[in-house]
Coordinates of C-alpha atoms in Angstrom, one line a residue:
M1 CA -27.5 -58.4 31.2
K2 CA -28.9 -58.0 27.7
L3 CA -26.5 -59.2 25.0
M4 CA -25.3 -56.7 22.4
P5 CA -27.0 -57.3 19.0
L6 CA -24.2 -58.2 16.6
H7 CA -25.2 -58.0 13.0
I8 CA -23.1 -59.6 10.2
V9 CA -24.1 -58.1 6.8
D10 CA -24.1 -61.2 4.7
H11 CA -24.6 -59.9 1.2
P12 CA -22.8 -61.3 -1.9
L13 CA -21.4 -58.0 -2.8
A14 CA -20.2 -57.3 0.8
R15 CA -18.4 -60.7 0.7
H16 CA -16.8 -59.8 -2.6
L17 CA -15.7 -56.4 -1.5
L18 CA -14.3 -57.8 1.8
A19 CA -12.2 -60.2 -0.2
L20 CA -10.7 -57.3 -2.1
L21 CA -9.9 -55.5 1.2
R22 CA -8.2 -58.7 2.6
N23 CA -6.0 -59.1 -0.5
V24 CA -2.5 -57.9 0.4
D25 CA -2.0 -56.9 -3.3
T26 CA -4.9 -54.4 -3.3
P27 CA -3.3 -51.0 -3.8
P28 CA -4.2 -48.0 -1.6
E29 CA -6.4 -46.3 -4.2
Q30 CA -8.5 -49.4 -4.8
F31 CA -8.5 -50.1 -1.1
R32 CA -10.0 -46.7 -0.4
S33 CA -12.7 -47.1 -3.1
V34 CA -13.6 -50.6 -1.9
C35 CA -13.8 -49.4 1.7
K36 CA -16.3 -46.7 0.6
S37 CA -18.5 -49.2 -1.3
L38 CA -18.5 -51.7 1.6
T39 CA -19.2 -49.1 4.2
S40 CA -22.2 -48.0 2.2
I41 CA -23.6 -51.5 2.3
I42 CA -23.1 -51.9 6.0
V43 CA -24.4 -48.4 6.9
L44 CA -27.6 -49.1 4.8
E45 CA -28.2 -52.1 7.0
A46 CA -27.3 -50.2 10.2
T47 CA -29.9 -47.5 9.4
R48 CA -32.7 -49.9 8.2
S49 CA -34.8 -49.1 11.3
L50 CA -34.5 -45.3 11.3
P51 CA -37.9 -43.8 12.0
T52 CA -39.8 -42.0 9.3
T53 CA -42.7 -39.5 9.1
P54 CA -45.5 -39.7 6.6
S55 CA -45.5 -36.8 4.1
D56 CA -47.0 -35.7 0.8
V57 CA -44.8 -35.0 -2.2
Q58 CA -45.9 -33.4 -5.4
T59 CA -44.5 -35.4 -8.3
P60 CA -44.6 -34.0 -11.9
M61 CA -47.8 -36.1 -12.2
K62 CA -49.7 -35.9 -8.9
L63 CA -49.6 -35.5 -5.2
T64 CA -48.5 -38.8 -3.6
E65 CA -47.7 -40.2 -0.2
A66 CA -44.1 -40.4 0.9
S67 CA -41.9 -40.9 3.9
L68 CA -39.2 -38.7 5.3
L69 CA -36.6 -39.3 8.0
S70 CA -37.9 -38.0 11.2
R71 CA -34.8 -37.7 13.4
P72 CA -31.4 -36.1 12.7
L73 CA -28.4 -38.4 12.3
S74 CA -24.9 -37.9 13.7
V75 CA -21.7 -39.8 12.7
I76 CA -18.4 -40.0 14.5
P77 CA -15.4 -41.7 12.9
I78 CA -12.5 -42.8 15.1
L79 CA -9.3 -41.2 13.8
R80 CA -7.6 -42.0 11.6
A81 CA -8.8 -45.2 10.0
G82 CA -12.5 -44.3 10.6
L83 CA -12.1 -41.4 8.2
G84 CA -12.1 -43.9 5.3
M85 CA -15.6 -44.8 6.2
L86 CA -17.0 -41.2 6.5
D87 CA -17.6 -40.1 2.9
P88 CA -20.1 -42.8 2.1
V89 CA -22.2 -41.9 5.2
V90 CA -22.2 -38.2 4.2
D91 CA -23.1 -39.2 0.6
L92 CA -26.1 -41.2 1.9
F93 CA -27.2 -38.7 4.5
P94 CA -26.1 -35.2 3.4
D95 CA -27.6 -33.5 6.5
V96 CA -25.6 -35.7 8.9
A97 CA -23.7 -33.9 11.7
V98 CA -20.1 -35.1 11.9
G99 CA -17.8 -35.3 14.9
Y100 CA -14.3 -36.8 15.4
I101 CA -12.7 -38.9 18.1
G102 CA -8.9 -39.4 18.1
L103 CA -7.6 -42.5 19.7
E104 CA -4.1 -43.8 19.3
R105 CA -3.1 -47.3 20.2
N106 CA 0.1 -47.9 22.2
E107 CA 1.8 -50.7 20.3
G108 CA 3.4 -52.1 23.4
T109 CA 0.2 -52.4 25.5
A110 CA -2.5 -52.3 22.8
V111 CA -4.3 -49.8 24.9
A112 CA -5.6 -46.6 23.2
H113 CA -5.4 -43.1 24.6
S114 CA -7.5 -40.2 23.5
Y115 CA -5.8 -37.2 21.9
Y116 CA -8.8 -35.4 20.3
C117 CA -12.5 -35.2 20.7
K118 CA -14.8 -32.9 18.8
L119 CA -18.4 -33.8 18.8
P120 CA -21.5 -32.2 17.3
H121 CA -24.9 -31.9 19.1
I122 CA -25.7 -35.5 19.6
E123 CA -28.7 -35.5 22.0
G124 CA -31.8 -36.7 20.3
T125 CA -30.0 -37.9 17.2
D126 CA -29.4 -41.4 15.9
A127 CA -25.6 -41.7 16.3
I128 CA -23.2 -44.0 14.4
C129 CA -19.6 -44.6 15.4
L130 CA -17.2 -45.7 12.7
D131 CA -14.1 -47.7 13.1
P132 CA -13.1 -50.4 10.5
M133 CA -11.3 -52.8 12.8
L134 CA -13.0 -54.0 16.0
A135 CA -9.9 -55.8 17.5
T136 CA -9.7 -55.7 21.3
G137 CA -12.7 -53.4 21.4
G138 CA -10.9 -50.9 23.7
S139 CA -10.9 -48.0 21.3
A140 CA -14.5 -48.5 20.3
S141 CA -15.6 -48.9 23.9
Q142 CA -13.9 -45.6 24.8
A143 CA -15.5 -43.8 21.9
L144 CA -18.9 -45.2 22.5
S145 CA -18.7 -44.0 26.2
L146 CA -17.8 -40.5 25.0
I147 CA -20.8 -40.5 22.7
A148 CA -23.3 -42.2 25.0
V149 CA -23.0 -39.5 27.8
R150 CA -24.4 -37.0 25.3
N151 CA -27.7 -38.9 25.2
P152 CA -28.3 -39.9 21.6
T153 CA -31.7 -41.5 20.9
S154 CA -29.9 -44.5 19.5
L155 CA -26.2 -45.5 19.1
A156 CA -24.7 -48.0 16.6
M157 CA -21.2 -49.2 15.9
V158 CA -20.2 -49.8 12.3
S159 CA -17.0 -51.7 11.5
I160 CA -15.6 -53.7 8.6
V161 CA -14.2 -56.7 10.5
A162 CA -14.4 -57.7 14.2
A163 CA -12.5 -60.1 16.4
P164 CA -14.6 -62.2 18.9
E165 CA -12.6 -60.5 21.6
G166 CA -13.7 -57.0 20.4
A167 CA -17.3 -58.1 20.0
A168 CA -17.3 -59.5 23.6
K169 CA -15.8 -56.3 24.9
L170 CA -18.6 -54.2 23.5
A171 CA -21.2 -56.8 24.6
S172 CA -19.9 -56.3 28.2
D173 CA -19.4 -52.5 28.1
H174 CA -22.2 -51.4 25.8
P175 CA -24.9 -54.1 25.6
E176 CA -27.4 -51.5 24.3
V177 CA -25.3 -50.7 21.2
N178 CA -26.1 -52.5 17.9
V179 CA -22.9 -53.5 16.1
Y180 CA -22.7 -54.0 12.3
V181 CA -19.8 -55.7 10.6
A182 CA -19.0 -57.6 7.3
A183 CA -17.3 -60.4 9.2
V184 CA -16.3 -61.8 12.5
D185 CA -12.8 -63.3 12.2
E186 CA -10.9 -66.0 14.1
G187 CA -9.3 -63.9 16.8
L188 CA -6.3 -61.8 17.7
D189 CA -2.6 -62.5 17.4
A190 CA 0.1 -61.8 19.9
R191 CA 0.2 -58.1 18.8
K192 CA -3.6 -57.8 19.1
Y193 CA -4.1 -57.7 15.4
I194 CA -7.2 -59.4 13.9
V195 CA -6.5 -62.7 12.1
P196 CA -6.9 -63.2 9.2
G197 CA -8.0 -59.6 9.2
L198 CA -7.0 -56.9 6.8
G199 CA -3.6 -55.8 8.2
D200 CA -3.1 -52.3 9.4
F201 CA -6.2 -50.6 8.0
G202 CA -5.0 -47.0 8.3
D203 CA -1.6 -47.8 6.7
R204 CA -3.3 -49.6 3.8
L205 CA -5.9 -46.8 3.4
Y206 CA -3.3 -44.0 3.2
G207 CA -0.4 -45.9 1.7
T208 CA 1.9 -45.4 4.8
L209 CA 3.2 -49.0 4.8

């Protein structure tokens, strides 16, 4: 079986922003801002190979050669934490089609169940799934399955931090999916939280601690 390509975005600014997200004293308003900046860096790397079409553009000075994106893009955040990563994608790609997948983790079993799924037209697009914490990989795997059956041309997973267990889960379930993260951490604790991790991303994002 082909192994899933796992890409760690090793940029000095990405490391700096990740340190701010890890800091327990970072307040929600700064956490949200830093999340957007770091997501932008990771998404730029995740979209590096998007196909382009040659074009001509009239500048104020002369006609010149240029390149335009040749395929539509779709993005699907996993609710609720994935919403914190959505705005920078829309800012970078204003024409992106947006869908939503709601998955809620049972704190007793650490297994997620779906409570909402609203997807745009995905067939023929380059699709990106957003979820900041790739812990067990269960939620991400479920979401990727829901997206993959709609036949995107390509499918990528963008997270902030992954545990080795989550990365292995996606490698097994979705070996064709490229995964982009800022870091791969030590592992999961007894509650299936990533260590050292960032804590509960959704609670820190929305101040519901």
